[in-house]
Short mmCIF file of C-alpha atoms in Angstrom, two decimals:
data_model
loop_
_atom_site.label_atom_id
_atom_site.label_comp_id
_atom_site.label_asym_id
_atom_site.label_seq_id
_atom_site.Cartn_x
_atom_site.Cartn_y
_atom_site.Cartn_z
CA MET A 193 -17.29 -46.28 10.47
CA GLY A 194 -20.07 -44.96 12.90
CA ASN A 195 -21.31 -45.78 15.91
CA SER A 196 -23.86 -48.68 15.74
CA PHE A 197 -26.03 -50.01 19.02
CA CYS A 198 -29.23 -51.79 19.67
CA ILE A 199 -31.44 -52.39 23.34
CA PHE A 200 -29.14 -55.09 24.12
CA CYS A 201 -25.55 -54.50 22.95
CA GLY A 202 -23.63 -51.70 21.38
CA CYS A 203 -20.59 -50.75 19.37
CA ILE A 204 -18.67 -47.66 19.91
CA ASP A 205 -16.14 -45.98 17.40
CA GLN A 206 -12.85 -45.43 18.10
CA ALA A 207 -12.53 -41.57 19.19
CA SER A 208 -15.73 -41.69 20.89
CA ILE A 209 -16.83 -42.50 23.92
CA GLY A 210 -20.34 -43.42 25.45
CA VAL A 211 -22.59 -42.65 28.56
CA VAL A 212 -24.10 -45.48 30.07
CA GLU A 213 -27.21 -44.69 32.01
CA LYS A 214 -28.95 -46.96 34.60
CA TRP A 215 -32.71 -46.16 35.18
CA GLY A 216 -32.29 -42.71 33.97
CA ARG A 217 -29.15 -41.99 36.21
CA PHE A 218 -25.68 -41.84 34.93
CA ASP A 219 -23.93 -45.04 35.40
CA LYS A 220 -20.61 -45.25 33.64
CA LEU A 221 -18.61 -44.31 30.65
CA ALA A 222 -18.38 -46.87 27.96
CA VAL A 223 -14.73 -46.99 25.88
CA PRO A 224 -14.80 -47.65 22.25
CA GLY A 225 -15.42 -51.28 21.35
CA PHE A 226 -18.29 -53.38 21.79
CA HIS A 227 -20.63 -53.56 24.81
CA PHE A 228 -23.62 -55.46 26.25
CA PHE A 229 -26.34 -53.86 28.02
CA ASN A 230 -28.70 -55.48 30.52
CA PRO A 231 -32.16 -53.87 29.73
CA CYS A 232 -34.18 -55.54 32.71
CA ALA A 233 -31.65 -53.71 34.91
CA GLY A 234 -32.21 -50.17 33.26
CA GLU A 235 -28.91 -50.01 31.63
CA TRP A 236 -29.04 -48.46 28.32
CA LEU A 237 -26.62 -46.23 25.95
CA ALA A 238 -27.51 -42.48 26.54
CA GLY A 239 -25.37 -40.86 24.19
CA VAL A 240 -21.99 -40.95 22.35
CA LEU A 241 -19.35 -37.92 22.40
CA SER A 242 -16.83 -37.54 20.13
CA THR A 243 -13.10 -36.98 21.39
CA ARG A 244 -11.47 -35.72 18.47
CA ILE A 245 -10.45 -31.98 18.11
CA SER A 246 -13.20 -29.78 16.90
CA SER A 247 -12.90 -26.34 15.30
CA LEU A 248 -15.29 -23.20 16.06
CA ASP A 249 -14.76 -19.78 14.35
CA VAL A 250 -15.93 -17.02 15.79
CA ARG A 251 -16.00 -13.31 13.71
CA ILE A 252 -15.84 -10.53 16.54
CA GLU A 253 -16.47 -6.68 15.87
CA THR A 254 -15.25 -4.46 18.08
CA LYS A 255 -13.43 -0.99 18.69
CA THR A 256 -9.66 -0.15 19.37
CA LYS A 257 -8.26 2.55 21.55
CA ASP A 258 -8.19 4.61 18.96
CA ASN A 259 -11.46 4.84 17.37
CA VAL A 260 -11.25 2.08 14.67
CA PHE A 261 -13.50 -0.61 14.31
CA VAL A 262 -12.01 -3.74 13.76
CA GLN A 263 -13.22 -7.44 12.82
CA LEU A 264 -11.39 -10.01 14.44
CA LEU A 265 -11.92 -13.71 12.84
CA CYS A 266 -10.66 -16.24 16.10
CA SER A 267 -10.62 -20.14 15.56
CA ILE A 268 -10.94 -21.96 18.86
CA GLN A 269 -9.75 -25.68 18.64
CA TYR A 270 -11.03 -27.77 21.44
CA ARG A 271 -12.04 -31.26 22.64
CA ILE A 272 -13.90 -33.55 25.06
CA ILE A 273 -11.56 -34.43 28.42
CA LYS A 274 -12.40 -38.13 28.20
CA GLU A 275 -12.50 -38.71 31.80
CA ASN A 276 -14.82 -35.81 32.45
CA ALA A 277 -16.98 -36.62 29.38
CA ASP A 278 -20.52 -36.89 31.65
CA ASP A 279 -19.68 -33.31 32.83
CA ALA A 280 -19.84 -32.41 28.80
CA PHE A 281 -22.66 -34.45 28.05
CA TYR A 282 -24.81 -33.17 30.90
CA GLU A 283 -23.78 -29.61 31.72
CA LEU A 284 -23.84 -27.96 28.53
CA GLN A 285 -26.75 -27.85 26.01
CA ASN A 286 -25.13 -25.93 23.63
CA PRO A 287 -21.01 -25.84 24.36
CA LYS A 288 -20.11 -23.62 20.99
CA GLU A 289 -22.68 -21.18 22.10
CA GLN A 290 -20.99 -21.10 25.21
CA ILE A 291 -17.69 -20.74 23.87
CA GLN A 292 -18.87 -18.19 21.70
CA ALA A 293 -20.04 -16.17 24.37
CA TYR A 294 -16.72 -16.15 26.41
CA VAL A 295 -14.81 -15.66 23.36
CA PHE A 296 -17.08 -12.14 22.97
CA ASP A 297 -16.48 -11.30 26.51
CA VAL A 298 -12.45 -11.67 26.63
CA VAL A 299 -11.94 -9.75 23.20
CA ARG A 300 -14.07 -6.80 23.70
CA ALA A 301 -12.83 -6.27 27.18
CA HIS A 302 -8.87 -6.47 25.87
CA VAL A 303 -9.08 -5.00 22.37
CA PRO A 304 -10.67 -1.48 23.33
CA LYS A 305 -7.21 -0.76 25.80
CA MET A 306 -5.31 -1.58 22.52
CA THR A 307 -4.33 0.92 19.49
CA LEU A 308 -4.71 -0.55 15.83
CA ASP A 309 -1.18 -0.97 15.29
CA ALA A 310 -0.47 -2.51 18.92
CA LEU A 311 -3.23 -5.12 17.70
CA PHE A 312 -1.57 -6.07 14.86
CA GLU A 313 1.89 -6.42 16.87
CA GLN A 314 0.02 -8.59 19.80
CA LYS A 315 -2.38 -10.13 18.51
CA GLY A 316 -0.56 -13.01 20.10
CA ASP A 317 -1.78 -11.96 23.74
CA VAL A 318 -5.35 -11.16 22.67
CA ALA A 319 -5.31 -14.76 21.86
CA GLN A 320 -3.29 -15.85 25.12
CA ALA A 321 -6.30 -14.13 27.38
CA VAL A 322 -9.13 -16.04 25.52
CA LEU A 323 -7.26 -19.22 26.05
CA GLU A 324 -6.61 -18.57 29.59
CA GLU A 325 -10.28 -17.45 30.07
CA LEU A 326 -11.64 -20.58 28.14
CA GLU A 327 -9.47 -23.30 29.96
CA LYS A 328 -10.78 -21.61 33.28
CA VAL A 329 -14.11 -21.75 32.47
CA MET A 330 -14.75 -24.59 29.98
CA GLY A 331 -12.49 -27.01 32.14
CA ALA A 332 -14.90 -27.51 34.37
CA TYR A 333 -17.49 -28.47 32.01
CA GLY A 334 -15.15 -31.59 30.56
CA TYR A 335 -13.68 -29.62 27.47
CA ASN A 336 -10.17 -28.96 26.91
CA ILE A 337 -9.01 -25.68 24.79
CA GLU A 338 -6.34 -26.84 22.30
CA HIS A 339 -5.21 -23.66 20.84
CA ILE A 340 -6.73 -20.06 19.85
CA LEU A 341 -5.62 -18.83 16.65
CA MET A 342 -6.07 -15.03 15.69
CA VAL A 343 -6.67 -16.07 11.96
CA ASP A 344 -7.42 -12.28 10.50
CA ILE A 345 -7.95 -8.67 11.58
CA ILE A 346 -10.07 -6.59 9.63
CA PRO A 347 -9.87 -2.90 9.95
CA ASP A 348 -13.00 -0.61 8.66
CA ALA A 349 -12.78 0.03 4.62
CA ALA A 350 -11.83 3.66 5.20
CA VAL A 351 -9.14 3.20 7.61
CA ARG A 352 -7.71 0.29 5.12
CA LYS A 353 -7.87 3.14 2.60
CA ALA A 354 -6.07 5.66 4.61
CA MET A 355 -3.32 3.21 5.45
CA ASN A 356 -2.77 2.13 1.64
CA GLU A 357 -2.79 5.77 1.32
CA ILE A 358 0.08 6.24 3.58
CA ASN A 359 2.19 3.44 2.17
CA ALA A 360 1.87 4.32 -1.45
CA VAL A 361 2.69 8.11 -1.27
CA GLY A 362 5.73 7.05 1.60
CA TYR A 363 6.91 4.73 -1.16
CA SER A 364 6.92 7.61 -3.80
CA ILE A 365 8.77 10.12 -1.50
CA TYR A 366 11.28 7.40 0.00
CA LYS A 367 14.49 8.83 -2.03
CA TYR A 368 14.21 12.24 -0.33
CA PRO A 369 14.33 13.05 3.45
CA VAL A 370 11.45 15.07 4.83
CA TYR A 371 12.17 17.00 8.00
CA SER A 372 8.23 17.67 8.95
CA CYS A 373 7.13 17.04 12.19
CA ASP A 374 3.85 16.64 11.15
CA LEU A 375 4.87 13.58 9.36
CA TYR A 376 5.94 12.00 12.72
CA CYS A 377 3.20 12.63 14.99
CA THR A 378 0.88 10.50 16.60
CA TYR A 379 -2.73 9.18 15.42
CA ASP A 380 -5.95 8.49 17.17
CA GLY A 381 -8.35 7.49 14.65
CA PRO A 382 -9.28 7.46 10.72
CA ALA A 383 -9.53 11.24 10.55
CA GLN A 384 -5.91 11.31 12.01
CA ARG A 385 -4.85 8.76 9.40
CA LEU A 386 -6.45 10.41 6.51
CA GLN A 387 -4.84 13.67 7.78
CA LEU A 388 -1.55 12.06 7.95
CA ALA A 389 -2.16 10.36 4.38
CA CYS A 390 -2.99 14.16 3.41
CA VAL A 391 0.37 14.98 5.02
CA TYR A 392 2.49 12.69 3.07
CA LYS A 393 0.86 13.45 -0.42
CA GLY A 394 1.24 17.22 -0.03
CA GLU A 395 4.78 16.37 0.76
CA ALA A 396 5.39 14.24 -2.30
CA GLU A 397 3.46 17.12 -4.64
CA LYS A 398 5.96 19.82 -3.37
CA ILE A 399 9.26 17.79 -3.73
CA LEU A 400 7.67 17.02 -7.46
CA GLN A 401 7.42 20.82 -7.87
CA VAL A 402 10.82 21.42 -6.63
CA LYS A 403 12.58 19.06 -8.91
CA ARG A 404 10.58 20.31 -11.70
CA ALA A 405 11.41 23.85 -11.34
CA GLU A 406 14.89 22.85 -10.86
CA ALA A 407 14.75 20.48 -13.86
CA GLU A 408 13.02 23.68 -16.05
CA ALA A 409 15.69 25.62 -14.36
CA GLU A 410 18.82 23.39 -15.62
CA SER A 411 16.92 23.10 -18.91
CA LYS A 412 16.94 27.01 -19.62
CA TYR A 413 20.44 27.39 -18.46
CA LEU A 414 21.77 24.40 -20.93
CA GLY A 415 19.61 25.97 -23.71
CA GLY A 416 20.94 29.43 -23.34
CA VAL A 417 24.68 27.72 -22.97
CA GLY A 418 24.00 26.31 -26.43
CA VAL A 419 22.61 29.46 -27.88
CA ALA A 420 25.72 31.20 -27.07
CA ARG A 421 27.69 28.75 -28.40
CA GLN A 422 25.97 28.67 -31.59
CA ARG A 423 26.14 32.50 -32.10
CA GLN A 424 29.78 32.20 -31.29
CA ALA A 425 30.47 29.40 -33.82
CA ILE A 426 28.44 31.37 -36.56
CA THR A 427 30.21 34.37 -35.63
CA GLU A 428 33.67 32.82 -36.12
CA GLY A 429 32.49 31.17 -38.94
CA LEU A 430 31.55 34.52 -40.87
CA ARG A 431 35.02 35.86 -39.82
CA ASP A 432 36.91 33.16 -41.32
CA ASN A 433 34.87 33.26 -44.38
CA ILE A 434 35.24 37.03 -44.93
CA LEU A 435 39.19 36.56 -44.23
CA ASN A 436 39.37 33.47 -46.95
CA PHE A 437 37.52 35.22 -49.72
CA SER A 438 39.46 38.47 -49.06
CA HIS A 439 42.89 36.63 -49.39
CA LYS A 440 41.68 34.81 -52.18
CA VAL A 441 39.89 37.20 -54.25
CA GLU A 442 42.06 40.62 -54.69
CA GLY A 443 40.40 43.83 -55.04
CA THR A 444 37.20 42.53 -52.86
CA SER A 445 36.57 44.34 -49.11
CA ALA A 446 34.57 43.13 -46.06
CA LYS A 447 31.49 45.28 -47.14
CA GLU A 448 31.54 43.23 -50.39
CA VAL A 449 32.22 39.85 -48.61
CA MET A 450 29.73 40.29 -45.95
CA ASP A 451 26.85 41.35 -48.48
CA LEU A 452 27.51 38.12 -50.71
CA ILE A 453 27.17 35.98 -47.31
CA MET A 454 24.08 37.92 -46.31
CA ILE A 455 22.65 37.16 -49.99
CA THR A 456 23.81 33.29 -49.58
CA GLN A 457 21.86 32.87 -45.83
CA TYR A 458 18.78 34.83 -47.43
CA PHE A 459 18.71 32.17 -50.23
CA ASP A 460 19.61 29.37 -47.93
CA THR A 461 16.25 30.71 -45.33
CA ILE A 462 13.91 30.54 -48.52
CA LYS A 463 15.19 27.23 -49.62
CA ASP A 464 14.62 26.25 -45.92
CA LEU A 465 10.88 27.74 -45.55
CA GLY A 466 9.98 26.44 -48.78
CA ASN A 467 11.16 22.75 -48.13
CA SER A 468 9.42 22.25 -44.86
CA SER A 469 5.45 21.56 -44.53
CA LYS A 470 5.00 22.23 -41.12
CA ASN A 471 5.85 26.21 -41.46
CA THR A 472 2.94 28.70 -41.45
CA THR A 473 2.91 31.49 -43.88
CA VAL A 474 5.91 34.15 -43.44
CA PHE A 475 6.09 37.23 -45.56
CA ILE A 476 9.77 38.72 -45.70
CA PRO A 477 11.15 41.15 -47.89
CA HIS A 478 11.99 38.94 -51.28
CA GLY A 479 14.08 41.18 -53.46
CA PRO A 480 18.09 41.39 -53.51
CA GLY A 481 17.77 45.17 -52.68
CA HIS A 482 16.19 44.24 -49.43
CA VAL A 483 19.23 42.17 -48.12
CA ARG A 484 21.35 45.27 -48.90
CA ASP A 485 18.85 46.92 -46.17
CA ILE A 486 19.26 44.60 -43.87
CA GLY A 487 23.33 44.69 -44.00
CA ASN A 488 23.20 48.44 -44.01
CA GLN A 489 20.76 48.04 -40.46
CA ILE A 490 23.10 45.60 -39.00
CA ARG A 491 26.44 47.88 -39.77
CA ASN A 492 24.51 50.39 -38.49
CA GLY A 493 23.47 48.77 -35.23
CA MET A 494 27.13 47.70 -34.74
CA MET A 495 28.73 50.97 -35.22
CA GLU A 496 26.12 52.60 -32.93
CA ALA A 497 27.02 50.29 -30.07
CA ALA A 498 30.67 50.84 -30.88
CA SER A 499 30.38 54.64 -30.75
CA ALA A 500 28.24 54.37 -27.19
CA GLN A 501 31.01 52.22 -25.57
CA VAL A 502 33.40 54.53 -26.76
CA SER A 503 31.45 58.00 -25.30
CA ASP A 504 30.47 55.86 -22.00
CA GLU A 505 34.26 55.14 -21.49
#
């Protein structure tokens, strides 16, 4: 319900206060309720002020000590002091602009003395400084400052990107301790933050390459162990086959058994090549006589190796 009044009477709403003038001069304050005015005596209601808490949002752009431009969103909650409502009515023509000007002055005097990290950690100190200054100044004009809230701190987009890169790379290498003094150096601006992000990124890539090389070396080692065990198993299997065949079939020599095994493996290889669709064209000797030549080459190689070992001894 709003305030209503005419030339002879007026009704002032709750949470409001009226300013009564007499012959153009301030006479008294009218509390909420119904009031009579005597126009013959020069009385009239000059205006009505609200005593509710008002909120003013102020956006300030300034620079920190480490040369980072930031935007601060400050919310000022204020109200008119009932006993001094006449000062608020007559002294200030635009109180919002007056409050905003003082907020600009205080914030731009304090923030340049702080780094960006300190600003995030001590934003309450900035709000307290603004509150003390506004209470001292606006109190003389009939206004009481209830609260100062530092709602948001918005750094420059390039600085936010650099900070996000530092955090993202840091999370990727947090499992591995890095003993580099460059990672713990101080930084004084956006360029230094980007440099720190690059250092983190380089350390992360270094760790990944080292781990990849270690994994590859381990893989090759295990592959070599597997090949050695495979060859050992093949050798033991051939030896067992030769011994079993020689004992069970009388009149056979180890050479004949070896030739038979070579022929069997030869046909198994041909069968595997024919059954696989992913193999490319391979030209190999396909006659039984060539198998005998391969067997002779293997035996000759083994004999040459044995003779070389004897001569060295």
